[in-house]
Coordinates of C-alpha atoms and ligand atoms in Angstrom, one line a residue:
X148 CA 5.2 24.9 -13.4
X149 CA 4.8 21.2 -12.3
X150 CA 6.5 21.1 -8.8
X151 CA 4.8 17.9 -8.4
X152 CA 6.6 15.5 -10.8
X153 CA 9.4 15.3 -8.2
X154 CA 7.9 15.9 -5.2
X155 CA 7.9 14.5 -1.8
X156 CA 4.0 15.3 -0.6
X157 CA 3.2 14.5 3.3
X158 CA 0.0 13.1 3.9
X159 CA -1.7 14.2 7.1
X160 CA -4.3 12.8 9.2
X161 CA -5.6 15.8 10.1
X162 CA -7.6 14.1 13.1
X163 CA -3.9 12.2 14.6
X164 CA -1.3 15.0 13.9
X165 CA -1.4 17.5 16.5
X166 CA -4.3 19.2 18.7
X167 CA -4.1 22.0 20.0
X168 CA -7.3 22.8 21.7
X169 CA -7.1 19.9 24.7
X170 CA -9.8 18.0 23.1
X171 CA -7.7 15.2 22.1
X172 CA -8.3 15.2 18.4
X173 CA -6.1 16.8 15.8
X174 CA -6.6 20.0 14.1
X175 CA -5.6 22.5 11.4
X176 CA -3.7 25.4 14.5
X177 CA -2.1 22.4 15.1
X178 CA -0.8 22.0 11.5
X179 CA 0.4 25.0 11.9
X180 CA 2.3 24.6 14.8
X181 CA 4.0 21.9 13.1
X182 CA 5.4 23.5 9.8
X183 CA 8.8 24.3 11.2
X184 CA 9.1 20.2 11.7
X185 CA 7.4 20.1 8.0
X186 CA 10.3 22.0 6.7
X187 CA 12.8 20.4 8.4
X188 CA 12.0 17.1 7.7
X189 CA 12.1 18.5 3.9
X190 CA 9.0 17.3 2.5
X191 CA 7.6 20.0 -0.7
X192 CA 3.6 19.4 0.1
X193 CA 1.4 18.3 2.6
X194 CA -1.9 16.2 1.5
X195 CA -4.8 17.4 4.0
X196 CA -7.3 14.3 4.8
X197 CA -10.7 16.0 4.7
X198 CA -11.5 18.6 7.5
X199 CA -15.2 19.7 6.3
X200 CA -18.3 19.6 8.6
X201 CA -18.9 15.8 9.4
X202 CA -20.7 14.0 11.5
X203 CA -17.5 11.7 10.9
X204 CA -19.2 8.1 10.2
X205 CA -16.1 7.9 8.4
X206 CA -13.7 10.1 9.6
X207 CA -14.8 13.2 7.2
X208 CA -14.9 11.1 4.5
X209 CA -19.0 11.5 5.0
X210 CA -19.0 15.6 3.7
X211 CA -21.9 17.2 5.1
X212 CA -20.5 20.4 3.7
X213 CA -17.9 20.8 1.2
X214 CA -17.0 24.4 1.6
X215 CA -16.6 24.8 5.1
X216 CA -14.3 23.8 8.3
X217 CA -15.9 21.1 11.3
X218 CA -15.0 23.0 14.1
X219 CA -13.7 20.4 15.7
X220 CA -10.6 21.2 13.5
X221 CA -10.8 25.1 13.0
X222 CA -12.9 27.4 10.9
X223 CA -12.5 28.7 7.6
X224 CA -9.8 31.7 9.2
X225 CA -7.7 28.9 10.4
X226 CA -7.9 27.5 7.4
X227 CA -6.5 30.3 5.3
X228 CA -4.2 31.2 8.2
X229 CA -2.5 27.4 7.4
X230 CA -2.6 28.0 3.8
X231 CA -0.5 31.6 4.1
X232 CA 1.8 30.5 6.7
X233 CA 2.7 26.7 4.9
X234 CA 3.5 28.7 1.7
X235 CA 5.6 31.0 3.7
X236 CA 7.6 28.0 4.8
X237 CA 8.0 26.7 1.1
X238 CA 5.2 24.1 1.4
X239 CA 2.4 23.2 -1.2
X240 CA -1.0 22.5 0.3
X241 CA -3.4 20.0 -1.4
X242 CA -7.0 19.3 0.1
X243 CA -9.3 16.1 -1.2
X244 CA -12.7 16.7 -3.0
X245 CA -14.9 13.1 -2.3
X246 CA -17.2 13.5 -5.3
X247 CA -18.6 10.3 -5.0
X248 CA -20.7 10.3 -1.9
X249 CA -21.7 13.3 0.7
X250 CA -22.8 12.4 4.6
X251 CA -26.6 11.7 5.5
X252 CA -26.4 15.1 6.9
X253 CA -25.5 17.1 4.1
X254 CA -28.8 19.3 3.2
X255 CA -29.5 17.3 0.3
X256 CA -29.6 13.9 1.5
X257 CA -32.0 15.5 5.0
X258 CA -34.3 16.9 1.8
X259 CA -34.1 14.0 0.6
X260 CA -35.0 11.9 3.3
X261 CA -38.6 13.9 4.3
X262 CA -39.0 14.2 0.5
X263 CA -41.6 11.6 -2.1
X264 CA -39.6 8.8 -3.9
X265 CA -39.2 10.3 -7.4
X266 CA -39.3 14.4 -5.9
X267 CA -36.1 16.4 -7.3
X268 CA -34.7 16.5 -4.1
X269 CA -34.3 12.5 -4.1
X270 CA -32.9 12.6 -7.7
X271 CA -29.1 13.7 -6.2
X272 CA -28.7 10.3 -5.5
X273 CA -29.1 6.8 -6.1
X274 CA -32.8 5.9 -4.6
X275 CA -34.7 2.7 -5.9
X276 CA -37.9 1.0 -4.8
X277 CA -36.7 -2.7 -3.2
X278 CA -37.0 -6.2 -5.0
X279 CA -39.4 -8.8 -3.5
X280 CA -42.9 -8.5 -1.7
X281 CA -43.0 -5.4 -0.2
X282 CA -39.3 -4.6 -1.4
X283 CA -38.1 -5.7 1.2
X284 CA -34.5 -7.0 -0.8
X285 CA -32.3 -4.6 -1.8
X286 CA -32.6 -3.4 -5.4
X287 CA -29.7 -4.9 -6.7
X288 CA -26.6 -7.3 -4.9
X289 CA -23.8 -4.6 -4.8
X290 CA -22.2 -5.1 -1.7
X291 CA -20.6 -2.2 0.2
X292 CA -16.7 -1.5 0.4
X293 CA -16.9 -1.5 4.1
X294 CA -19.6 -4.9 4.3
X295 CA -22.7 -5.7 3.7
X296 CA -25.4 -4.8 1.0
X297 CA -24.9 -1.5 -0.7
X298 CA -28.2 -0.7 0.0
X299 CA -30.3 1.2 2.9
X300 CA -33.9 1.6 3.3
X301 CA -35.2 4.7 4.5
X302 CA -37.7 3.8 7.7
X303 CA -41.7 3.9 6.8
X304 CA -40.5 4.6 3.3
X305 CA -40.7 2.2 0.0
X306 CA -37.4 2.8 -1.4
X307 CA -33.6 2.0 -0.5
X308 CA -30.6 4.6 -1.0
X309 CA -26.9 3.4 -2.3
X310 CA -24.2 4.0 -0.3
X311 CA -20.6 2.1 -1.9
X312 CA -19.4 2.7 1.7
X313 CA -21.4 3.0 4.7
X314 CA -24.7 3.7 5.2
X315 CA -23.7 7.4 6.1
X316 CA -22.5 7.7 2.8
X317 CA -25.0 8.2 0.4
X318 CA -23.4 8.1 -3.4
X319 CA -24.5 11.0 -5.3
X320 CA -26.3 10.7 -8.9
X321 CA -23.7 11.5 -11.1
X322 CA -26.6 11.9 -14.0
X323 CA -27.7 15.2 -12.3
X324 CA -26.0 18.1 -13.5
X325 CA -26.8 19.7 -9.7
X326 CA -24.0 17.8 -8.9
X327 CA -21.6 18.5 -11.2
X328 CA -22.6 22.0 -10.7
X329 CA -21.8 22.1 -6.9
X330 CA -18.0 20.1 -7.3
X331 CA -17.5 23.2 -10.1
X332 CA -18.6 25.3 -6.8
X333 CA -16.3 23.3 -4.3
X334 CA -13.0 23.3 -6.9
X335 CA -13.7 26.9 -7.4
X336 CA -13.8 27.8 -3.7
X337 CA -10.5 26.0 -2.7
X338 CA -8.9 27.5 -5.3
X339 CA -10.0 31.3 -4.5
X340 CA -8.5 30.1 -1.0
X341 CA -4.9 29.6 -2.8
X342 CA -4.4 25.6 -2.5
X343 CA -2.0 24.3 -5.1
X344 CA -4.1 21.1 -5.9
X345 CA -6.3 18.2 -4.8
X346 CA -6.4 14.9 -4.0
X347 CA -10.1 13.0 -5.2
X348 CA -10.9 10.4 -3.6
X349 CA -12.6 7.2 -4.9
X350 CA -11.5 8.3 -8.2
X351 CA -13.1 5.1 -10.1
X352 CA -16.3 6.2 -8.8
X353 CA -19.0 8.6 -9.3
X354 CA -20.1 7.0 -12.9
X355 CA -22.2 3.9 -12.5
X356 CA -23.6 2.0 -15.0
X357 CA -27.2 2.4 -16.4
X358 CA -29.8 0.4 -14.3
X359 CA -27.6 -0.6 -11.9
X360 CA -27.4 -4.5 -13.1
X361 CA -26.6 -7.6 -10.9
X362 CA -23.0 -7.7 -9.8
X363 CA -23.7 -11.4 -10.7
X364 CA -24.3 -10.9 -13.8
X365 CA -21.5 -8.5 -14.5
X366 CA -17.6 -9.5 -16.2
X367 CA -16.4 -6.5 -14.5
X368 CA -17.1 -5.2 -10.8
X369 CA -20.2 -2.9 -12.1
X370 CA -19.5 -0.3 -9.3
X371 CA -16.3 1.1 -10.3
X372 CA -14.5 2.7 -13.3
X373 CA -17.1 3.6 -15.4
X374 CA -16.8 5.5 -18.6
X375 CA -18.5 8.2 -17.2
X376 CA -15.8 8.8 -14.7
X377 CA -13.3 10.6 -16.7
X378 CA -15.8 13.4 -17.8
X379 CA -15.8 14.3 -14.3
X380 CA -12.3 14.3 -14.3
X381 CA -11.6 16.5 -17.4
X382 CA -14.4 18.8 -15.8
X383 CA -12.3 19.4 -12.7
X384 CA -9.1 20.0 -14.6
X385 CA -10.6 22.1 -17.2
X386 CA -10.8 24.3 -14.0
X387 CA -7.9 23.5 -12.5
X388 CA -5.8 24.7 -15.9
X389 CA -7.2 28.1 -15.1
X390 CA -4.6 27.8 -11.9
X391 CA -1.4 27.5 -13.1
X392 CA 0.9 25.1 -10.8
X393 CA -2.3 23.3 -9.2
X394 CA -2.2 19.4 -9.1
X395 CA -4.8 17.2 -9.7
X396 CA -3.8 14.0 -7.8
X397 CA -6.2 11.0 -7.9
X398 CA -6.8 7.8 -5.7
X399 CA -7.2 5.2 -8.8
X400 CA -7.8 1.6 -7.4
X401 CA -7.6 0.0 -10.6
X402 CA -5.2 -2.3 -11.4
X403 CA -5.7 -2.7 -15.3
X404 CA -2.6 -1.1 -17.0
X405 CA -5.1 0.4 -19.5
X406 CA -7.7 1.0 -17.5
X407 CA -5.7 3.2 -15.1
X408 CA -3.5 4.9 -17.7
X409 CA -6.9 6.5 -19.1
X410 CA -7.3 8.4 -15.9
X411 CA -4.0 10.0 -16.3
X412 CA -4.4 11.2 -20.2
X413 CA -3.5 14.7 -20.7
X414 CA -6.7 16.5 -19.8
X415 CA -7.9 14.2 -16.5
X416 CA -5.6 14.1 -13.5
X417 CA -2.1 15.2 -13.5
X418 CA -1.2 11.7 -11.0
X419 CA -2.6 8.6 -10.5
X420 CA -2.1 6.9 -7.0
X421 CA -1.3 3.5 -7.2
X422 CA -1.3 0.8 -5.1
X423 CA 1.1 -1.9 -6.3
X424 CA 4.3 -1.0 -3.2
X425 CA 1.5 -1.3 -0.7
X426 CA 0.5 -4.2 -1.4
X427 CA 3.9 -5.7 -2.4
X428 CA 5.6 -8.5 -0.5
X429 CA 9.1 -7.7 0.7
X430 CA 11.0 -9.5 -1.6
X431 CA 13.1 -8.4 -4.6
X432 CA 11.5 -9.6 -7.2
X433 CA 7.9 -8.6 -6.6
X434 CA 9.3 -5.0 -5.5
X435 CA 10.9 -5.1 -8.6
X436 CA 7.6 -6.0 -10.8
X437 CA 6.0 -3.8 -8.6
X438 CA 8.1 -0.9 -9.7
X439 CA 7.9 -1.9 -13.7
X440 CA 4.3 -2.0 -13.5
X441 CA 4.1 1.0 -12.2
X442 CA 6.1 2.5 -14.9
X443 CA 4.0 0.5 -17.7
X444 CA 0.9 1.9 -16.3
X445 CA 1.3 5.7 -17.4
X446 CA 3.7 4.5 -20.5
X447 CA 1.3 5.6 -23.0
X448 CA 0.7 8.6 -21.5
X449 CA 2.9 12.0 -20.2
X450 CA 2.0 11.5 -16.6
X451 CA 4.8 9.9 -14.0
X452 CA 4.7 7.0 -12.2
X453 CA 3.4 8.0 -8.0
X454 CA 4.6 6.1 -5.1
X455 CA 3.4 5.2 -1.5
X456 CA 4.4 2.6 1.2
X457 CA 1.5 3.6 3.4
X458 CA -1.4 5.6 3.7
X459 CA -4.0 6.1 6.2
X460 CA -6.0 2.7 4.7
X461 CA -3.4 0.8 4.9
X462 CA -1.7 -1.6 7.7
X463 CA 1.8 0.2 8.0
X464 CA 4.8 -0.7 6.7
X465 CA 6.9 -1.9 9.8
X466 CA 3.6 -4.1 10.6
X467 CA 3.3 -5.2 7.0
X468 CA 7.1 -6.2 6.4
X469 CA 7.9 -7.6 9.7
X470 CA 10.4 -4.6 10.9
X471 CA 11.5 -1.1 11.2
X472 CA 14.3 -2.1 9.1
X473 CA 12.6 -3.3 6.0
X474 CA 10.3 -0.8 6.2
X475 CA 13.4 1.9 6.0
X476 CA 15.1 -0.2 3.1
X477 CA 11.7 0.3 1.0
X478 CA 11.8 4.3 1.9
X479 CA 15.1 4.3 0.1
X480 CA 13.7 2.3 -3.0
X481 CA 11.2 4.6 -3.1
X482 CA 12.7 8.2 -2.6
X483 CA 15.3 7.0 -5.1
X484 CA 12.6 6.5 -7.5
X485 CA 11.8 9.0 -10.1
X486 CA 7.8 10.6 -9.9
X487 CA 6.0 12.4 -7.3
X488 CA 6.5 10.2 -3.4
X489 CA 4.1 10.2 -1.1
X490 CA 4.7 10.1 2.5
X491 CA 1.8 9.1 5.3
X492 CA 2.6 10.8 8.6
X493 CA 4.3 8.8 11.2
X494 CA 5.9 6.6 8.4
X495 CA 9.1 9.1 9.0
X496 CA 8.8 7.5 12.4
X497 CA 9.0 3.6 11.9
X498 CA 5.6 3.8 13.6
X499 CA 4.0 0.0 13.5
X500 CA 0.2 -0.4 13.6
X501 CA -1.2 -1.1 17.1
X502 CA -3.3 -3.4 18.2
X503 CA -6.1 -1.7 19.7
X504 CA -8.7 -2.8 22.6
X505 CA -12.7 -3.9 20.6
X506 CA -14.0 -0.9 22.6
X507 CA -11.4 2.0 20.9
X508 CA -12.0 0.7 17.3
X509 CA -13.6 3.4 15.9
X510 CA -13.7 2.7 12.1
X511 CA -17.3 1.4 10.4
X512 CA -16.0 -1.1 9.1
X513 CA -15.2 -2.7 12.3
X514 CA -19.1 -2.7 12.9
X515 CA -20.2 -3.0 9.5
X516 CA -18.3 -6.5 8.9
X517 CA -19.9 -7.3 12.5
X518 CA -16.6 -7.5 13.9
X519 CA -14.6 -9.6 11.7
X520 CA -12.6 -6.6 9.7
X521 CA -10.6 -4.4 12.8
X522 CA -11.3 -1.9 10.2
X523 CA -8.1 0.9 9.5
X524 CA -7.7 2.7 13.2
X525 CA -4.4 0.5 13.8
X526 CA -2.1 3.3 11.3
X527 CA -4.1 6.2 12.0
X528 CA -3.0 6.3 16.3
X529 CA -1.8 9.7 16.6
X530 CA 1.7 11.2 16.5
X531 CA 3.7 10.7 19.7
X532 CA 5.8 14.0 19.5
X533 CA 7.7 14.8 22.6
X534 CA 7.3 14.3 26.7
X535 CA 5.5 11.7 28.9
X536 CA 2.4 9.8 28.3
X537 CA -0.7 9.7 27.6
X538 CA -0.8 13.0 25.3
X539 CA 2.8 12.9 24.1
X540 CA 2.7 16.1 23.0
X541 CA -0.3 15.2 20.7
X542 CA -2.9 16.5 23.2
X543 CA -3.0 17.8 26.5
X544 CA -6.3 15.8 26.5
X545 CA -7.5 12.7 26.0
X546 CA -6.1 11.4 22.8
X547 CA -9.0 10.0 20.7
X548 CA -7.1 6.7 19.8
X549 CA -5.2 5.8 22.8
X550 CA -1.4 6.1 22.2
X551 CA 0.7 3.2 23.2
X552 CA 3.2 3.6 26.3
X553 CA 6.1 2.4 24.3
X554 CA 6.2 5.3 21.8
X555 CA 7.8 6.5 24.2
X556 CA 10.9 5.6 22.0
X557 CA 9.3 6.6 18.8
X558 CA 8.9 10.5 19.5
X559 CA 9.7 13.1 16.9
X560 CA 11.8 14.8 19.7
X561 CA 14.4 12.3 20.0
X562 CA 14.4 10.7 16.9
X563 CA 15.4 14.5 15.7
X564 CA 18.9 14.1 18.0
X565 CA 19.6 10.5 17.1
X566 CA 21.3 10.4 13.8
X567 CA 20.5 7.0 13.6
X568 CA 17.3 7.6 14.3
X569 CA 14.4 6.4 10.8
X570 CA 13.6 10.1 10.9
X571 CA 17.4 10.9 10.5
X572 CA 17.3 8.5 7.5
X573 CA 14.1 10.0 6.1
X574 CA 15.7 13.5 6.2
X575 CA 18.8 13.0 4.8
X576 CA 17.3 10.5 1.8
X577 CA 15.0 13.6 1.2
X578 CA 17.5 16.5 1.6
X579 CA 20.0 14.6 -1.4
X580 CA 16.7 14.1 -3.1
X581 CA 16.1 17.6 -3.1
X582 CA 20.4 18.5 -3.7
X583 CA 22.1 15.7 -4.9
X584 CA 22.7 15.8 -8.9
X585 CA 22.1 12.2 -9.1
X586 CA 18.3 12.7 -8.8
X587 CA 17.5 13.1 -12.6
X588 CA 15.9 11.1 -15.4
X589 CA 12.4 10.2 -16.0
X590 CA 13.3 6.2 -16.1
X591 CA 15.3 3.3 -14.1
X592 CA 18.2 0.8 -15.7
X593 CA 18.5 -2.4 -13.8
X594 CA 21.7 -4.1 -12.8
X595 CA 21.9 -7.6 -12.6
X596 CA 22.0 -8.4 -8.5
X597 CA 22.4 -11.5 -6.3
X598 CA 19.4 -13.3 -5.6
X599 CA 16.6 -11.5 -3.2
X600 CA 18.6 -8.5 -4.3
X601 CA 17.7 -5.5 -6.6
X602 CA 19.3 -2.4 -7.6
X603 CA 18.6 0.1 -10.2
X604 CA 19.8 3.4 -11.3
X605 CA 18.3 6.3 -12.4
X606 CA 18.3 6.6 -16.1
X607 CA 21.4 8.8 -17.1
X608 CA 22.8 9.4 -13.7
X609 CA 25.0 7.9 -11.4
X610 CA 23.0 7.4 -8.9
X611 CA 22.5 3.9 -8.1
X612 CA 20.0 2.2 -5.5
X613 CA 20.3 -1.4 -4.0
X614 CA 17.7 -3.8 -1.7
X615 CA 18.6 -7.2 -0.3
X616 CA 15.7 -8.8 0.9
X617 CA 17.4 -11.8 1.0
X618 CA 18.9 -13.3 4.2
X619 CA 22.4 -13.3 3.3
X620 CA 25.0 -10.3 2.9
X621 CA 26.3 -9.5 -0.8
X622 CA 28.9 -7.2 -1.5
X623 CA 28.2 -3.8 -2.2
X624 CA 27.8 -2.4 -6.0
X625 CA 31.0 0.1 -6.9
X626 CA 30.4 3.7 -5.9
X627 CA 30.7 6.0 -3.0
X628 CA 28.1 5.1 -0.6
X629 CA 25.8 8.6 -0.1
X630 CA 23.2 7.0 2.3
X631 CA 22.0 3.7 3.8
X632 CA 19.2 2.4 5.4
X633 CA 20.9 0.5 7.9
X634 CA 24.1 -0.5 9.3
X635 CA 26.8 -1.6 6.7
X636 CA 30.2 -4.0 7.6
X637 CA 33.0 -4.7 5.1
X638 CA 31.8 -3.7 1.6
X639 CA 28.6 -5.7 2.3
X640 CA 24.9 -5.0 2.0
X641 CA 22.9 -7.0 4.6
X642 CA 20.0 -8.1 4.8
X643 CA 16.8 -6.1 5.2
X644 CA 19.3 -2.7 3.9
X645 CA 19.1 -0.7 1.0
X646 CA 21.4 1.9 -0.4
X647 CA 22.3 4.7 -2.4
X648 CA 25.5 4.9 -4.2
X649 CA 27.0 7.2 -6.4
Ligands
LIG724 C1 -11.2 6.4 0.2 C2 -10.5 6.9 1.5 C3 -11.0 6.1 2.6 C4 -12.5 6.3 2.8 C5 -13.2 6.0 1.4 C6 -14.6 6.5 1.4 O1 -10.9 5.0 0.0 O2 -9.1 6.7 1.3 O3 -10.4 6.5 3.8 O4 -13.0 5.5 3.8 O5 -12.5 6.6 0.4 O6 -14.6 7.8 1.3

């Protein structure tokens, strides 16, 4: 049973969806309150950012433990409460493992810390002696992800830890079968808990190569996509196959064709998600490279092509594109495409990024580049819901990125009346999705289009989709139209509008 190679999957924030304990930061009862809105926006998944016990250097992307709940978002009850009560309302729930690094506070990196530079307890992760009298240079010249060297030193002690990320990340020692040992623990436990699948994160990492060379002297970036990787991945889903419909999803920045399609061969994860829409311009013919690349990637293997406009790393789309309605013409592309769709909560919204004040940036990159990166809090401002500011039906608190005034005409509430509303577009576009017999074949056919125009169909059906990101209007392709992104006049497509025809 693979409900994913269709499906629509809702990525939530955990921390900006809805709180519902006052304290102004989202939480999984607060998931829960939300299903009914889950279903009715018609979405088949939801994609859980990581709720474990954190000290949150990065969010709960720093695991100090990963088989438990922080309270700050619930407890374990909660937890299987959400699980039961999303299945009862049709929806898949998928939680993400981060394999490659835990938090400074999980128990083995505070062992670590009091323990001798070559103790087992120090042999979990990645600690070298420094170059230079005294060591006082880092042992090699990685850099980290989020700024500055790769490397910490421990106070008062000779050696330096690696962290790819910040320095509350500590990346685990792949070589150490402890490790492998305790993600076999943490797959298993999910699992017994009834999710339908994961989502790894940093899936190009773990592996690193032997001696940790000189990124100077290296062809490749020597910190990612190591052989070594996809044993960790074919030990994951050699568990996973014991759990029939369970999805093994997989954030892959690699942008090799090859490269990538080897983390989607039949044994290693089921999808691969890629970042080529993302980080496309909004303009035909890159969104249509864009889209053939994506297909090229998994050609030599049985996996599908995945697809995202935003995600919680990522400026959002309206921001990105200059406009609500661009933004809303690439949701069409995209839901008409064939392969598993990610969503990113808020995008249903035509939510912008927002420019927030120095003293709310709350991401470590924003102090790890010393200010110069603004770091990712600008798409992860919570979800303005319903009512009057500041909480907006978020949080009857404080919310813990201030919401701007003016989503006041962006709430879920209204946007649910107006049915030309972006949610009204999203929910429509995903209910013929889910109904419409046009939505089958595994492969696109392009038409030839007017310049700055695309449009596509899906391979043997009817169904065809059209984009103009030029600045003129063209006249629409033959067919009924079943659903358009914008506003159409006389038999034209205009600008910044895509459609779907059948
Ligand atoms: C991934 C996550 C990102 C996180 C990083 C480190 O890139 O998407 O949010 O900061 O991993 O875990």
């Amino acid at each position: 049973m693979q409900w994913w190679r269709e499906a629509v999957v809702y990525r939530v924030y955990v921390r900006s969806f809805t709180d519902s304990d006052g304290d102004g930061i989202g939480d999984l009862e607060g998931i829960r309150a939300r299903l009914g809105y889950l279903e009715l926006l018609g979405v088949d998944a939801l994609s859980l950012a990581p709720f474990y016990p954190s000290p949150m250097a990065d969010h709960g992307y720093d695991v100090a433990d990963p088989r438990d709940v922080d309270p700050v978002y619930g407890d374990l009850a909660v937890f299987d409460a959400l699980v039961t009560d999303a299945h009862e309302h049709g929806l898949k729930i998928i939680v993400d493992l981060v394999p490659n690094h835990t938090s400074v506070e999980h128990e083995w990196f505070r062992a670590a810390r009091t323990s001798k530079p070559g103790s087992p307890e120090r042999e979990r992760f990645h600690f070298r002696p420094g170059r230079g009298p005294g060591g006082q240079e880092p042992p090699n010249d990685w850099q980290s992800v989020f700024g500055g060297p790769a490397w910490t030193r421990l106070p008062d002690d000779p050696e330096w830890y690696l962290h790819l990320f910040s320095p509350a990340q500590p990346d685990l020692d792949w070589t150490n079968p402890e490790v492998w040992a305790d993600l076999d623990k943490t797959v298993r436990f999910w699992l017994d808990r009834g999710v339908d699948g994961f989502r790894v994160d940093v899936a190009h990492g773990m592996s690193k190569p032997e001696g940790l060379p000189d990124a100077g002297g290296c062809r490749d970036d020597p910190r990612f996509d190591h052989e070594g990787v996809h044993d960790v991945h074919r030990m994951v889903r050699a568990v996973v196959d014991h759990f029939p419909g369970t999805v093994l999803v997989g954030q892959v920045d690699v942008r090799d064709d090859d490269a990538f399609a080897r983390y989607v061969r039949p044994d290693e994860l089921h999808v691969g998600l890629t970042y080529r829409l993302l980080e496309c311009p909004f303009a035909a013919d890159a969104v249509r490279d864009a889209i053939e690349d994506s297909f090229e990637a998994v050609a030599p293997t049985r996996s599908r092509p995945s697809w995202a406009l935003a995600d919680h790393d990522t400026v959002r789309p309206v921001t990105r594109w200059g406009g609500e309605a661009r933004a809303r013409a690439m949701a069409l592309v995209t839901l008409a495409l064939p392969g598993t769709v990610f969503l990113y909560n808020g995008e249903e919204l035509g939510l912008p990024d927002v420019e927030l004040p120095d003293e709310a940036l709350q991401d470590p990159r924003w102090t790890q580049s010393g200010g110069t990166d603004r770091g990712r809090d600008g798409c992860r401002v919570p979800i303005p819901w319903e009512g009057t500011a500041p909480g907006f039906g978020f949080t009857s608190g404080e919310p813990w990125l201030p919401i701007p005034a003016q989503w006041a005409d962006r709430l879920v509430a209204d946007q649910l009346e107006d049915t030309a509303s972006t949610l009204s577009v999203y929910r429509r576009a995903l209910e013929l999705r889910r109904c419409h017999p046009g939505f089958t074949g595994t492969d696109v056919e392009w038409f030839g289009a007017p310049q700055d125009c695309l449009a596509f169909r899906r391979s043997g059906s009817t169904l065809v989709c059209a984009l103009n990101t030029g600045t003129v209007a063209v006249p629409l392709p033959p067919g009924d139209v079943l659903l358009s992104s914008g506003p159409l006049r006389g038999g034209l497509l205009p600008p910044d509008t895509a459609v779907w025809l059948a």
